[in-house]
Amino acid sequence: MFDPAVGRWIPTQSMHQKRFSSAAAELNGAIYAAGGFHGENYLNIPSMNIRRGFHSLIVMNEKLYMVGGYNGENMVSSVEVFDPRKNSWIVSDEMKEARGYATAAVIGESIFVISGLKDGKLLTDTVECYKADQVFVDPWWAFVGE
């Protein structure tokens, strides 16, 4: 793990299972690695509702947001939210466009999902925004610039 306070990589505990195309984020001092592929069941936290890899994982409001990705057949627009206090995933509103390999960032109370692949070869040039403070406004996800 990289420690920015000392500017170097430091040894840490290994993951319980080898995997690729997972995503990771820090929440309350713990590193969560979620999703990805390895051919076995996950052990550390409950499995997501929708299998995926090549997704984005970000933290907002003390929860993990698993956004988009590839389910082994297609890119997906699905979003799941992990609440560590409840130790469970819930399915949230889908993005407008399926995508994997995207970049995601949190600014204030908004999640931005930027670019990515919309199928195995075609890049998307769109940016979608989820505003947490507008949970009762349809749609929750909107293209930036619309």
PDB file of C-alpha atoms in Angstrom:
ATOM      1  CA  MET A   1       0.000   0.000   0.000  1.00  0.00           C
ATOM      2  CA  PHE A   2       1.317   3.489  -0.786  1.00  0.00           C
ATOM      3  CA  ASP A   3       1.678   5.749   2.252  1.00  0.00           C
ATOM      4  CA  PRO A   4       1.666   9.395   1.098  1.00  0.00           C
ATOM      5  CA  ALA A   5       2.814  10.561   4.545  1.00  0.00           C
ATOM      6  CA  VAL A   6       6.207   8.878   4.052  1.00  0.00           C
ATOM      7  CA  GLY A   7       6.188   8.876   0.246  1.00  0.00           C
ATOM      8  CA  ARG A   8       6.769   5.146  -0.265  1.00  0.00           C
ATOM      9  CA  TRP A   9       5.125   1.755  -0.614  1.00  0.00           C
ATOM     10  CA  ILE A  10       4.798  -0.212   2.628  1.00  0.00           C
ATOM     11  CA  PRO A  11       4.080  -3.924   3.128  1.00  0.00           C
ATOM     12  CA  THR A  12       0.586  -4.796   4.270  1.00  0.00           C
ATOM     13  CA  GLN A  13      -1.674  -7.830   4.591  1.00  0.00           C
ATOM     14  CA  SER A  14      -2.388  -9.681   1.343  1.00  0.00           C
ATOM     15  CA  MET A  15      -5.872  -9.933  -0.102  1.00  0.00           C
ATOM     16  CA  HIS A  16      -7.684 -13.175   0.698  1.00  0.00           C
ATOM     17  CA  GLN A  17      -8.185 -13.968  -2.997  1.00  0.00           C
ATOM     18  CA  LYS A  18      -6.343 -13.125  -6.190  1.00  0.00           C
ATOM     19  CA  ARG A  19      -8.431 -11.108  -8.628  1.00  0.00           C
ATOM     20  CA  PHE A  20      -8.159  -8.714 -11.550  1.00  0.00           C
ATOM     21  CA  SER A  21     -10.211  -5.752 -12.744  1.00  0.00           C
ATOM     22  CA  SER A  22     -11.476  -4.963  -9.253  1.00  0.00           C
ATOM     23  CA  ALA A  23     -11.753  -1.478  -7.803  1.00  0.00           C
ATOM     24  CA  ALA A  24     -10.731  -0.231  -4.365  1.00  0.00           C
ATOM     25  CA  ALA A  25     -11.563   2.677  -2.087  1.00  0.00           C
ATOM     26  CA  GLU A  26     -10.810   3.683   1.510  1.00  0.00           C
ATOM     27  CA  LEU A  27     -13.706   4.159   3.933  1.00  0.00           C
ATOM     28  CA  ASN A  28     -13.259   4.823   7.662  1.00  0.00           C
ATOM     29  CA  GLY A  29      -9.696   3.495   7.725  1.00  0.00           C
ATOM     30  CA  ALA A  30     -10.451   0.248   5.862  1.00  0.00           C
ATOM     31  CA  ILE A  31      -9.606  -0.517   2.244  1.00  0.00           C
ATOM     32  CA  TYR A  32     -12.456  -2.188   0.361  1.00  0.00           C
ATOM     33  CA  ALA A  33     -11.584  -4.141  -2.798  1.00  0.00           C
ATOM     34  CA  ALA A  34     -14.788  -5.053  -4.590  1.00  0.00           C
ATOM     35  CA  GLY A  35     -15.751  -6.779  -7.784  1.00  0.00           C
ATOM     36  CA  GLY A  36     -13.385  -8.193 -10.334  1.00  0.00           C
ATOM     37  CA  PHE A  37     -12.946 -11.700 -11.623  1.00  0.00           C
ATOM     38  CA  HIS A  38     -11.226 -14.777 -10.215  1.00  0.00           C
ATOM     39  CA  GLY A  39     -13.690 -17.669 -10.608  1.00  0.00           C
ATOM     40  CA  GLU A  40     -14.588 -18.112  -6.950  1.00  0.00           C
ATOM     41  CA  ASN A  41     -17.069 -16.616  -4.492  1.00  0.00           C
ATOM     42  CA  TYR A  42     -16.227 -13.515  -2.475  1.00  0.00           C
ATOM     43  CA  LEU A  43     -15.710 -14.006   1.250  1.00  0.00           C
ATOM     44  CA  ASN A  44     -15.164 -10.697   3.018  1.00  0.00           C
ATOM     45  CA  ILE A  45     -18.400  -8.776   2.457  1.00  0.00           C
ATOM     46  CA  PRO A  46     -21.705  -9.867   0.939  1.00  0.00           C
ATOM     47  CA  SER A  47     -21.654 -10.394  -2.818  1.00  0.00           C
ATOM     48  CA  MET A  48     -23.002  -7.666  -5.021  1.00  0.00           C
ATOM     49  CA  ASN A  49     -26.367  -8.224  -6.671  1.00  0.00           C
ATOM     50  CA  ILE A  50     -24.890  -7.885 -10.171  1.00  0.00           C
ATOM     51  CA  ARG A  51     -21.581  -9.516 -11.087  1.00  0.00           C
ATOM     52  CA  ARG A  52     -19.065  -7.085 -12.579  1.00  0.00           C
ATOM     53  CA  GLY A  53     -15.479  -6.087 -13.193  1.00  0.00           C
ATOM     54  CA  PHE A  54     -13.875  -3.069 -14.886  1.00  0.00           C
ATOM     55  CA  HIS A  55     -16.166  -0.870 -12.776  1.00  0.00           C
ATOM     56  CA  SER A  56     -15.632   2.261 -10.691  1.00  0.00           C
ATOM     57  CA  LEU A  57     -15.766   2.310  -6.895  1.00  0.00           C
ATOM     58  CA  ILE A  58     -16.060   5.577  -4.977  1.00  0.00           C
ATOM     59  CA  VAL A  59     -16.933   6.698  -1.467  1.00  0.00           C
ATOM     60  CA  MET A  60     -19.618   9.269  -0.687  1.00  0.00           C
ATOM     61  CA  ASN A  61     -21.498   9.872   2.564  1.00  0.00           C
ATOM     62  CA  GLU A  62     -19.880   6.908   4.353  1.00  0.00           C
ATOM     63  CA  LYS A  63     -21.013   4.454   1.638  1.00  0.00           C
ATOM     64  CA  LEU A  64     -19.327   2.708  -1.293  1.00  0.00           C
ATOM     65  CA  TYR A  65     -20.803   3.269  -4.751  1.00  0.00           C
ATOM     66  CA  MET A  66     -20.093   0.548  -7.335  1.00  0.00           C
ATOM     67  CA  VAL A  67     -20.753   2.096 -10.739  1.00  0.00           C
ATOM     68  CA  GLY A  68     -21.015   0.464 -14.167  1.00  0.00           C
ATOM     69  CA  GLY A  69     -18.566  -2.173 -15.344  1.00  0.00           C
ATOM     70  CA  TYR A  70     -18.603  -5.378 -17.355  1.00  0.00           C
ATOM     71  CA  ASN A  71     -20.667  -8.431 -16.310  1.00  0.00           C
ATOM     72  CA  GLY A  72     -18.819 -10.970 -18.458  1.00  0.00           C
ATOM     73  CA  GLU A  73     -21.065 -10.380 -21.470  1.00  0.00           C
ATOM     74  CA  ASN A  74     -21.918  -6.661 -21.645  1.00  0.00           C
ATOM     75  CA  MET A  75     -21.089  -3.300 -20.160  1.00  0.00           C
ATOM     76  CA  VAL A  76     -23.669  -2.419 -17.496  1.00  0.00           C
ATOM     77  CA  SER A  77     -25.303   0.801 -16.329  1.00  0.00           C
ATOM     78  CA  SER A  78     -26.193  -0.571 -12.912  1.00  0.00           C
ATOM     79  CA  VAL A  79     -25.165   1.069  -9.642  1.00  0.00           C
ATOM     80  CA  GLU A  80     -24.973  -0.609  -6.241  1.00  0.00           C
ATOM     81  CA  VAL A  81     -24.375   0.991  -2.854  1.00  0.00           C
ATOM     82  CA  PHE A  82     -22.650  -0.776   0.058  1.00  0.00           C
ATOM     83  CA  ASP A  83     -23.470   0.394   3.568  1.00  0.00           C
ATOM     84  CA  PRO A  84     -20.816  -0.971   5.970  1.00  0.00           C
ATOM     85  CA  ARG A  85     -23.085  -0.357   8.976  1.00  0.00           C
ATOM     86  CA  LYS A  86     -25.700  -2.707   7.504  1.00  0.00           C
ATOM     87  CA  ASN A  87     -23.113  -4.931   5.782  1.00  0.00           C
ATOM     88  CA  SER A  88     -25.271  -5.024   2.655  1.00  0.00           C
ATOM     89  CA  TRP A  89     -25.488  -3.869  -0.962  1.00  0.00           C
ATOM     90  CA  ILE A  90     -28.589  -2.207  -2.400  1.00  0.00           C
ATOM     91  CA  VAL A  91     -29.321  -1.674  -6.080  1.00  0.00           C
ATOM     92  CA  SER A  92     -29.586   2.023  -6.887  1.00  0.00           C
ATOM     93  CA  ASP A  93     -30.793   3.866  -9.975  1.00  0.00           C
ATOM     94  CA  GLU A  94     -28.988   2.969 -13.182  1.00  0.00           C
ATOM     95  CA  MET A  95     -26.894   5.403 -15.150  1.00  0.00           C
ATOM     96  CA  LYS A  96     -28.318   6.522 -18.483  1.00  0.00           C
ATOM     97  CA  GLU A  97     -25.490   4.821 -20.392  1.00  0.00           C
ATOM     98  CA  ALA A  98     -23.827   1.449 -19.805  1.00  0.00           C
ATOM     99  CA  ARG A  99     -20.065   1.787 -19.437  1.00  0.00           C
ATOM    100  CA  GLY A 100     -16.987   0.127 -18.018  1.00  0.00           C
ATOM    101  CA  TYR A 101     -13.376   1.263 -17.598  1.00  0.00           C
ATOM    102  CA  ALA A 102     -14.740   4.687 -16.611  1.00  0.00           C
ATOM    103  CA  THR A 103     -13.229   7.239 -14.269  1.00  0.00           C
ATOM    104  CA  ALA A 104     -15.344   8.322 -11.300  1.00  0.00           C
ATOM    105  CA  ALA A 105     -14.925  11.160  -8.834  1.00  0.00           C
ATOM    106  CA  VAL A 106     -16.853  12.698  -5.966  1.00  0.00           C
ATOM    107  CA  ILE A 107     -17.188  16.461  -5.664  1.00  0.00           C
ATOM    108  CA  GLY A 108     -19.292  17.609  -2.733  1.00  0.00           C
ATOM    109  CA  GLU A 109     -22.560  15.659  -2.832  1.00  0.00           C
ATOM    110  CA  SER A 110     -22.202  14.586  -6.474  1.00  0.00           C
ATOM    111  CA  ILE A 111     -20.671  11.583  -8.236  1.00  0.00           C
ATOM    112  CA  PHE A 112     -19.260  12.167 -11.719  1.00  0.00           C
ATOM    113  CA  VAL A 113     -18.665   9.200 -14.041  1.00  0.00           C
ATOM    114  CA  ILE A 114     -16.440  10.148 -16.947  1.00  0.00           C
ATOM    115  CA  SER A 115     -15.957   8.439 -20.321  1.00  0.00           C
ATOM    116  CA  GLY A 116     -15.243   4.680 -20.480  1.00  0.00           C
ATOM    117  CA  LEU A 117     -16.183   1.953 -22.942  1.00  0.00           C
ATOM    118  CA  LYS A 118     -19.838   1.517 -23.875  1.00  0.00           C
ATOM    119  CA  ASP A 119     -19.199  -1.843 -25.516  1.00  0.00           C
ATOM    120  CA  GLY A 120     -16.065  -3.871 -26.153  1.00  0.00           C
ATOM    121  CA  LYS A 121     -14.574  -1.311 -28.545  1.00  0.00           C
ATOM    122  CA  LEU A 122     -16.456   2.011 -28.604  1.00  0.00           C
ATOM    123  CA  LEU A 123     -15.480   4.801 -26.221  1.00  0.00           C
ATOM    124  CA  THR A 124     -18.117   7.104 -24.815  1.00  0.00           C
ATOM    125  CA  ASP A 125     -17.371  10.802 -24.497  1.00  0.00           C
ATOM    126  CA  THR A 126     -20.161  11.501 -22.011  1.00  0.00           C
ATOM    127  CA  VAL A 127     -20.073  12.499 -18.351  1.00  0.00           C
ATOM    128  CA  GLU A 128     -22.921  11.542 -16.010  1.00  0.00           C
ATOM    129  CA  CYS A 129     -23.669  13.118 -12.648  1.00  0.00           C
ATOM    130  CA  TYR A 130     -25.537  11.705  -9.642  1.00  0.00           C
ATOM    131  CA  LYS A 131     -26.598  14.304  -7.085  1.00  0.00           C
ATOM    132  CA  ALA A 132     -27.124  12.772  -3.649  1.00  0.00           C
ATOM    133  CA  ASP A 133     -29.187  15.709  -2.432  1.00  0.00           C
ATOM    134  CA  GLN A 134     -31.756  15.172  -5.208  1.00  0.00           C
ATOM    135  CA  VAL A 135     -32.809  11.631  -4.327  1.00  0.00           C
ATOM    136  CA  PHE A 136     -36.498  12.367  -4.852  1.00  0.00           C
ATOM    137  CA  VAL A 137     -36.020  14.123  -8.194  1.00  0.00           C
ATOM    138  CA  ASP A 138     -36.215  12.094 -11.419  1.00  0.00           C
ATOM    139  CA  PRO A 139     -33.744  11.352 -12.905  1.00  0.00           C
ATOM    140  CA  TRP A 140     -31.090  10.813 -10.276  1.00  0.00           C
ATOM    141  CA  TRP A 141     -28.475  10.395 -13.017  1.00  0.00           C
ATOM    142  CA  ALA A 142     -28.125  13.078 -15.681  1.00  0.00           C
ATOM    143  CA  PHE A 143     -25.684  13.746 -18.491  1.00  0.00           C
ATOM    144  CA  VAL A 144     -23.518  16.769 -17.752  1.00  0.00           C
ATOM    145  CA  GLY A 145     -24.314  19.519 -20.231  1.00  0.00           C
ATOM    146  CA  GLU A 146     -27.946  18.469 -20.712  1.00  0.00           C
TER     147      GLU A 146
END
